[in-house]
């Protein structure tokens, strides 16, 4: 997918216009916000487009150069060979930069992890995954705030929900949705046998209140006494909140805070994210088959990755990538390699689909 020189000039012209408008000091309010957003989206495209245009221009000049000096001709030939070797990769980078982006890519995300098959061991693995994402987020400069958690008796999580904020959170975490499987000897296993357990991860882009309108008449809100670990207030205060969205039957509970109002606010935050994801799924229904052809459909019932402790490896089944760096992946430092590979594979498949 190679862009014409005219298209490169159009990109440069549009970017120059945006730069001039922002520098003029005449934009205010919504107009300034819209122009700033357009500038941020176009800047990486314009930067690579300018590099491609410069390389093409240099190549054209060198190829048309007439010089009787053999040494100069040899130097020009070397430079032509270098440019011809580098230009296709730079043009590919430009094509990737111009791929349609998910409108939610730059949004914060709601991270939900639930223990699956495997009982206590699955709950412990869910906690391992949560710590892995916490450490990866710290490495990215993101902020993780736990929204709700249902702890297991052995110290893991039956379910944990967190809000992850920062730049490009959903773009990097969206391929993490699915079933994560672990193979190891549980701490509760006395015979040393390897067990297979699983946990489910869901990554939902976080909407604004404008994206999802929720009417009070559509909600059933139950207040009840919290249970589980948490101190004396657990048994004496009706602070836990359960919200049912009647049109969709989506149910959200939160009991982590001492304040009923804080629990309600957090539950509404989770509800809004789940409703937004439902809206996105419905809107993309016509593209469902195309999405399945990419790295993954985002279906949380799809087994995507196996963490094998005896062999110290992690395998992502969607791209057949195995890393023998399990400790580093669980520490967050090695997770980036998996995520970057998934993004690259998705971009390659989308490029191939457009060329086809």
PDB file of N, CA and C in Angstrom, residues 244-312:
ATOM      1  N   UNK A 244     -28.750  -3.180  39.189  1.00  0.00           N
ATOM      2  CA  UNK A 244     -29.220  -3.973  38.049  1.00  0.00           C
ATOM      3  C   UNK A 244     -29.740  -3.021  36.986  1.00  0.00           C
ATOM      4  N   UNK A 245     -29.178  -3.145  35.786  1.00  0.00           N
ATOM      5  CA  UNK A 245     -29.676  -2.347  34.658  1.00  0.00           C
ATOM      6  C   UNK A 245     -30.792  -3.147  33.995  1.00  0.00           C
ATOM      7  N   UNK A 246     -32.015  -2.728  34.211  1.00  0.00           N
ATOM      8  CA  UNK A 246     -33.180  -3.533  33.839  1.00  0.00           C
ATOM      9  C   UNK A 246     -33.269  -3.830  32.343  1.00  0.00           C
ATOM     10  N   UNK A 247     -32.997  -2.887  31.439  1.00  0.00           N
ATOM     11  CA  UNK A 247     -33.119  -3.204  30.009  1.00  0.00           C
ATOM     12  C   UNK A 247     -32.167  -4.289  29.527  1.00  0.00           C
ATOM     13  N   UNK A 248     -31.005  -4.420  30.175  1.00  0.00           N
ATOM     14  CA  UNK A 248     -29.995  -5.385  29.704  1.00  0.00           C
ATOM     15  C   UNK A 248     -29.730  -6.515  30.688  1.00  0.00           C
ATOM     16  N   UNK A 249     -30.275  -6.408  31.912  1.00  0.00           N
ATOM     17  CA  UNK A 249     -30.031  -7.384  32.979  1.00  0.00           C
ATOM     18  C   UNK A 249     -28.564  -7.449  33.401  1.00  0.00           C
ATOM     19  N   UNK A 250     -27.796  -6.408  33.119  1.00  0.00           N
ATOM     20  CA  UNK A 250     -26.420  -6.346  33.602  1.00  0.00           C
ATOM     21  C   UNK A 250     -26.447  -6.003  35.094  1.00  0.00           C
ATOM     22  N   UNK A 251     -25.729  -6.794  35.897  1.00  0.00           N
ATOM     23  CA  UNK A 251     -25.696  -6.602  37.351  1.00  0.00           C
ATOM     24  C   UNK A 251     -24.272  -6.267  37.794  1.00  0.00           C
ATOM     25  N   UNK A 252     -24.137  -5.227  38.592  1.00  0.00           N
ATOM     26  CA  UNK A 252     -22.836  -4.808  39.105  1.00  0.00           C
ATOM     27  C   UNK A 252     -22.946  -4.667  40.619  1.00  0.00           C
ATOM     28  N   UNK A 253     -21.963  -5.178  41.337  1.00  0.00           N
ATOM     29  CA  UNK A 253     -21.949  -5.017  42.796  1.00  0.00           C
ATOM     30  C   UNK A 253     -20.634  -4.390  43.227  1.00  0.00           C
ATOM     31  N   UNK A 254     -20.700  -3.648  44.343  1.00  0.00           N
ATOM     32  CA  UNK A 254     -19.483  -3.066  44.909  1.00  0.00           C
ATOM     33  C   UNK A 254     -19.681  -2.934  46.410  1.00  0.00           C
ATOM     34  N   UNK A 255     -18.698  -3.414  47.187  1.00  0.00           N
ATOM     35  CA  UNK A 255     -18.816  -3.369  48.646  1.00  0.00           C
ATOM     36  C   UNK A 255     -17.493  -3.010  49.315  1.00  0.00           C
ATOM     37  N   UNK A 256     -16.530  -2.523  48.540  1.00  0.00           N
ATOM     38  CA  UNK A 256     -15.190  -2.312  49.084  1.00  0.00           C
ATOM     39  C   UNK A 256     -15.066  -1.077  49.965  1.00  0.00           C
ATOM     40  N   UNK A 257     -15.882  -0.069  49.685  1.00  0.00           N
ATOM     41  CA  UNK A 257     -15.784   1.168  50.448  1.00  0.00           C
ATOM     42  C   UNK A 257     -16.707   1.146  51.668  1.00  0.00           C
ATOM     43  N   UNK A 258     -16.358   1.902  52.687  1.00  0.00           N
ATOM     44  CA  UNK A 258     -17.226   2.027  53.864  1.00  0.00           C
ATOM     45  C   UNK A 258     -18.463   2.859  53.525  1.00  0.00           C
ATOM     46  N   UNK A 259     -18.310   3.730  52.542  1.00  0.00           N
ATOM     47  CA  UNK A 259     -19.395   4.635  52.178  1.00  0.00           C
ATOM     48  C   UNK A 259     -20.287   4.023  51.108  1.00  0.00           C
ATOM     49  N   UNK A 260     -21.585   4.033  51.384  1.00  0.00           N
ATOM     50  CA  UNK A 260     -22.562   3.560  50.403  1.00  0.00           C
ATOM     51  C   UNK A 260     -22.476   4.390  49.122  1.00  0.00           C
ATOM     52  N   UNK A 261     -22.277   5.706  49.263  1.00  0.00           N
ATOM     53  CA  UNK A 261     -22.227   6.581  48.091  1.00  0.00           C
ATOM     54  C   UNK A 261     -21.003   6.288  47.220  1.00  0.00           C
ATOM     55  N   UNK A 262     -19.866   5.990  47.868  1.00  0.00           N
ATOM     56  CA  UNK A 262     -18.665   5.652  47.088  1.00  0.00           C
ATOM     57  C   UNK A 262     -18.843   4.324  46.372  1.00  0.00           C
ATOM     58  N   UNK A 263     -19.462   3.355  47.049  1.00  0.00           N
ATOM     59  CA  UNK A 263     -19.723   2.070  46.399  1.00  0.00           C
ATOM     60  C   UNK A 263     -20.653   2.237  45.208  1.00  0.00           C
ATOM     61  N   UNK A 264     -21.661   3.094  45.355  1.00  0.00           N
ATOM     62  CA  UNK A 264     -22.595   3.331  44.254  1.00  0.00           C
ATOM     63  C   UNK A 264     -21.876   3.984  43.072  1.00  0.00           C
ATOM     64  N   UNK A 265     -21.014   4.953  43.363  1.00  0.00           N
ATOM     65  CA  UNK A 265     -20.286   5.642  42.294  1.00  0.00           C
ATOM     66  C   UNK A 265     -19.388   4.676  41.529  1.00  0.00           C
ATOM     67  N   UNK A 266     -18.706   3.791  42.270  1.00  0.00           N
ATOM     68  CA  UNK A 266     -17.828   2.814  41.614  1.00  0.00           C
ATOM     69  C   UNK A 266     -18.644   1.803  40.808  1.00  0.00           C
ATOM     70  N   UNK A 267     -19.771   1.378  41.347  1.00  0.00           N
ATOM     71  CA  UNK A 267     -20.629   0.426  40.623  1.00  0.00           C
ATOM     72  C   UNK A 267     -21.143   1.056  39.337  1.00  0.00           C
ATOM     73  N   UNK A 268     -21.503   2.336  39.387  1.00  0.00           N
ATOM     74  CA  UNK A 268     -21.977   3.024  38.183  1.00  0.00           C
ATOM     75  C   UNK A 268     -20.861   3.144  37.151  1.00  0.00           C
ATOM     76  N   UNK A 269     -19.639   3.330  37.620  1.00  0.00           N
ATOM     77  CA  UNK A 269     -18.490   3.402  36.715  1.00  0.00           C
ATOM     78  C   UNK A 269     -18.324   2.088  35.946  1.00  0.00           C
ATOM     79  N   UNK A 270     -18.444   0.966  36.666  1.00  0.00           N
ATOM     80  CA  UNK A 270     -18.328  -0.349  36.023  1.00  0.00           C
ATOM     81  C   UNK A 270     -19.507  -0.585  35.090  1.00  0.00           C
ATOM     82  N   UNK A 271     -20.714  -0.238  35.532  1.00  0.00           N
ATOM     83  CA  UNK A 271     -21.908  -0.429  34.707  1.00  0.00           C
ATOM     84  C   UNK A 271     -21.794   0.348  33.399  1.00  0.00           C
ATOM     85  N   UNK A 272     -21.328   1.586  33.495  1.00  0.00           N
ATOM     86  CA  UNK A 272     -21.203   2.412  32.293  1.00  0.00           C
ATOM     87  C   UNK A 272     -20.230   1.772  31.301  1.00  0.00           C
ATOM     88  N   UNK A 273     -19.120   1.218  31.811  1.00  0.00           N
ATOM     89  CA  UNK A 273     -18.136   0.577  30.931  1.00  0.00           C
ATOM     90  C   UNK A 273     -18.735  -0.655  30.253  1.00  0.00           C
ATOM     91  N   UNK A 274     -19.501  -1.454  31.007  1.00  0.00           N
ATOM     92  CA  UNK A 274     -20.086  -2.662  30.409  1.00  0.00           C
ATOM     93  C   UNK A 274     -21.159  -2.320  29.376  1.00  0.00           C
ATOM     94  N   UNK A 275     -21.922  -1.276  29.641  1.00  0.00           N
ATOM     95  CA  UNK A 275     -22.934  -0.849  28.668  1.00  0.00           C
ATOM     96  C   UNK A 275     -22.270  -0.296  27.404  1.00  0.00           C
ATOM     97  N   UNK A 276     -21.174   0.438  27.592  1.00  0.00           N
ATOM     98  CA  UNK A 276     -20.462   0.995  26.444  1.00  0.00           C
ATOM     99  C   UNK A 276     -19.886  -0.123  25.573  1.00  0.00           C
ATOM    100  N   UNK A 277     -19.342  -1.152  26.224  1.00  0.00           N
ATOM    101  CA  UNK A 277     -18.801  -2.285  25.477  1.00  0.00           C
ATOM    102  C   UNK A 277     -19.912  -3.007  24.722  1.00  0.00           C
ATOM    103  N   UNK A 278     -21.076  -3.120  25.331  1.00  0.00           N
ATOM    104  CA  UNK A 278     -22.218  -3.752  24.671  1.00  0.00           C
ATOM    105  C   UNK A 278     -22.627  -2.941  23.438  1.00  0.00           C
ATOM    106  N   UNK A 279     -22.634  -1.625  23.572  1.00  0.00           N
ATOM    107  CA  UNK A 279     -22.956  -0.759  22.439  1.00  0.00           C
ATOM    108  C   UNK A 279     -21.931  -0.915  21.314  1.00  0.00           C
ATOM    109  N   UNK A 280     -20.662  -1.004  21.697  1.00  0.00           N
ATOM    110  CA  UNK A 280     -19.602  -1.177  20.686  1.00  0.00           C
ATOM    111  C   UNK A 280     -19.749  -2.508  19.965  1.00  0.00           C
ATOM    112  N   UNK A 281     -20.038  -3.571  20.722  1.00  0.00           N
ATOM    113  CA  UNK A 281     -20.214  -4.890  20.110  1.00  0.00           C
ATOM    114  C   UNK A 281     -21.361  -4.880  19.111  1.00  0.00           C
ATOM    115  N   UNK A 282     -22.458  -4.240  19.484  1.00  0.00           N
ATOM    116  CA  UNK A 282     -23.622  -4.179  18.589  1.00  0.00           C
ATOM    117  C   UNK A 282     -23.307  -3.353  17.346  1.00  0.00           C
ATOM    118  N   UNK A 283     -22.580  -2.243  17.535  1.00  0.00           N
ATOM    119  CA  UNK A 283     -22.238  -1.388  16.406  1.00  0.00           C
ATOM    120  C   UNK A 283     -21.283  -2.089  15.442  1.00  0.00           C
ATOM    121  N   UNK A 284     -20.442  -2.971  15.993  1.00  0.00           N
ATOM    122  CA  UNK A 284     -19.458  -3.669  15.165  1.00  0.00           C
ATOM    123  C   UNK A 284     -19.950  -5.040  14.714  1.00  0.00           C
ATOM    124  N   UNK A 285     -21.231  -5.306  14.913  1.00  0.00           N
ATOM    125  CA  UNK A 285     -21.773  -6.620  14.563  1.00  0.00           C
ATOM    126  C   UNK A 285     -21.509  -7.005  13.125  1.00  0.00           C
ATOM    127  N   UNK A 286     -21.615  -6.024  12.231  1.00  0.00           N
ATOM    128  CA  UNK A 286     -21.402  -6.307  10.807  1.00  0.00           C
ATOM    129  C   UNK A 286     -19.945  -6.628  10.514  1.00  0.00           C
ATOM    130  N   UNK A 287     -19.052  -6.205  11.420  1.00  0.00           N
ATOM    131  CA  UNK A 287     -17.626  -6.449  11.205  1.00  0.00           C
ATOM    132  C   UNK A 287     -17.128  -7.644  12.000  1.00  0.00           C
ATOM    133  N   UNK A 288     -18.038  -8.402  12.586  1.00  0.00           N
ATOM    134  CA  UNK A 288     -17.646  -9.481  13.498  1.00  0.00           C
ATOM    135  C   UNK A 288     -16.715 -10.490  12.819  1.00  0.00           C
ATOM    136  N   UNK A 289     -17.062 -10.900  11.603  1.00  0.00           N
ATOM    137  CA  UNK A 289     -16.242 -11.896  10.917  1.00  0.00           C
ATOM    138  C   UNK A 289     -14.853 -11.339  10.607  1.00  0.00           C
ATOM    139  N   UNK A 290     -14.817 -10.063  10.222  1.00  0.00           N
ATOM    140  CA  UNK A 290     -13.524  -9.435   9.925  1.00  0.00           C
ATOM    141  C   UNK A 290     -12.667  -9.359  11.190  1.00  0.00           C
ATOM    142  N   UNK A 291     -13.291  -9.063  12.320  1.00  0.00           N
ATOM    143  CA  UNK A 291     -12.542  -8.972  13.568  1.00  0.00           C
ATOM    144  C   UNK A 291     -11.959 -10.324  13.956  1.00  0.00           C
ATOM    145  N   UNK A 292     -12.715 -11.397  13.714  1.00  0.00           N
ATOM    146  CA  UNK A 292     -12.221 -12.733  14.054  1.00  0.00           C
ATOM    147  C   UNK A 292     -10.981 -13.090  13.241  1.00  0.00           C
ATOM    148  N   UNK A 293     -10.852 -12.493  12.055  1.00  0.00           N
ATOM    149  CA  UNK A 293      -9.707 -12.791  11.200  1.00  0.00           C
ATOM    150  C   UNK A 293      -8.450 -12.085  11.694  1.00  0.00           C
ATOM    151  N   UNK A 294      -8.603 -11.120  12.567  1.00  0.00           N
ATOM    152  CA  UNK A 294      -7.450 -10.410  13.093  1.00  0.00           C
ATOM    153  C   UNK A 294      -6.850 -11.212  14.252  1.00  0.00           C
ATOM    154  N   UNK A 295      -6.088 -10.559  15.104  1.00  0.00           N
ATOM    155  CA  UNK A 295      -5.399 -11.264  16.185  1.00  0.00           C
ATOM    156  C   UNK A 295      -6.376 -11.986  17.095  1.00  0.00           C
ATOM    157  N   UNK A 296      -7.487 -11.355  17.413  1.00  0.00           N
ATOM    158  CA  UNK A 296      -8.477 -11.983  18.285  1.00  0.00           C
ATOM    159  C   UNK A 296      -9.756 -11.191  18.259  1.00  0.00           C
ATOM    160  N   UNK A 297     -10.833 -11.839  18.559  1.00  0.00           N
ATOM    161  CA  UNK A 297     -12.135 -11.179  18.509  1.00  0.00           C
ATOM    162  C   UNK A 297     -12.418 -10.393  19.770  1.00  0.00           C
ATOM    163  N   UNK A 298     -11.604 -10.584  20.811  1.00  0.00           N
ATOM    164  CA  UNK A 298     -11.895  -9.953  22.092  1.00  0.00           C
ATOM    165  C   UNK A 298     -12.904 -10.751  22.890  1.00  0.00           C
ATOM    166  N   UNK A 299     -13.287 -11.894  22.360  1.00  0.00           N
ATOM    167  CA  UNK A 299     -14.248 -12.759  23.056  1.00  0.00           C
ATOM    168  C   UNK A 299     -13.582 -13.304  24.311  1.00  0.00           C
ATOM    169  N   UNK A 300     -14.199 -13.044  25.458  1.00  0.00           N
ATOM    170  CA  UNK A 300     -13.547 -13.443  26.704  1.00  0.00           C
ATOM    171  C   UNK A 300     -13.648 -14.943  26.968  1.00  0.00           C
ATOM    172  N   UNK A 301     -14.314 -15.701  26.089  1.00  0.00           N
ATOM    173  CA  UNK A 301     -14.350 -17.162  26.235  1.00  0.00           C
ATOM    174  C   UNK A 301     -13.242 -17.821  25.410  1.00  0.00           C
ATOM    175  N   UNK A 302     -12.487 -17.016  24.675  1.00  0.00           N
ATOM    176  CA  UNK A 302     -11.435 -17.543  23.810  1.00  0.00           C
ATOM    177  C   UNK A 302     -10.142 -17.744  24.604  1.00  0.00           C
ATOM    178  N   UNK A 303      -9.585 -18.963  24.571  1.00  0.00           N
ATOM    179  CA  UNK A 303      -8.320 -19.226  25.269  1.00  0.00           C
ATOM    180  C   UNK A 303      -7.193 -18.564  24.492  1.00  0.00           C
ATOM    181  N   UNK A 304      -6.508 -17.644  25.139  1.00  0.00           N
ATOM    182  CA  UNK A 304      -5.517 -16.863  24.400  1.00  0.00           C
ATOM    183  C   UNK A 304      -4.083 -17.149  24.817  1.00  0.00           C
ATOM    184  N   UNK A 305      -3.866 -17.552  26.088  1.00  0.00           N
ATOM    185  CA  UNK A 305      -2.478 -17.635  26.549  1.00  0.00           C
ATOM    186  C   UNK A 305      -2.323 -18.696  27.634  1.00  0.00           C
ATOM    187  N   UNK A 306      -1.165 -19.355  27.630  1.00  0.00           N
ATOM    188  CA  UNK A 306      -0.854 -20.355  28.653  1.00  0.00           C
ATOM    189  C   UNK A 306       0.447 -19.979  29.354  1.00  0.00           C
ATOM    190  N   UNK A 307       0.400 -20.032  30.676  1.00  0.00           N
ATOM    191  CA  UNK A 307       1.565 -19.744  31.516  1.00  0.00           C
ATOM    192  C   UNK A 307       2.003 -21.073  32.136  1.00  0.00           C
ATOM    193  N   UNK A 308       3.105 -21.647  31.629  1.00  0.00           N
ATOM    194  CA  UNK A 308       3.561 -22.960  32.054  1.00  0.00           C
ATOM    195  C   UNK A 308       4.753 -22.799  32.999  1.00  0.00           C
ATOM    196  N   UNK A 309       4.509 -23.055  34.292  1.00  0.00           N
ATOM    197  CA  UNK A 309       5.552 -22.849  35.301  1.00  0.00           C
ATOM    198  C   UNK A 309       6.660 -23.891  35.234  1.00  0.00           C
ATOM    199  N   UNK A 310       6.357 -25.210  35.085  1.00  0.00           N
ATOM    200  CA  UNK A 310       7.445 -26.204  35.061  1.00  0.00           C
ATOM    201  C   UNK A 310       8.470 -25.922  33.964  1.00  0.00           C
ATOM    202  N   UNK A 311       8.003 -25.405  32.820  1.00  0.00           N
ATOM    203  CA  UNK A 311       8.915 -25.131  31.710  1.00  0.00           C
ATOM    204  C   UNK A 311       9.322 -23.666  31.633  1.00  0.00           C
ATOM    205  N   UNK A 312       8.780 -22.832  32.513  1.00  0.00           N
ATOM    206  CA  UNK A 312       9.150 -21.418  32.551  1.00  0.00           C
ATOM    207  C   UNK A 312       8.808 -20.665  31.286  1.00  0.00           C
TER     208      UNK A 312
END
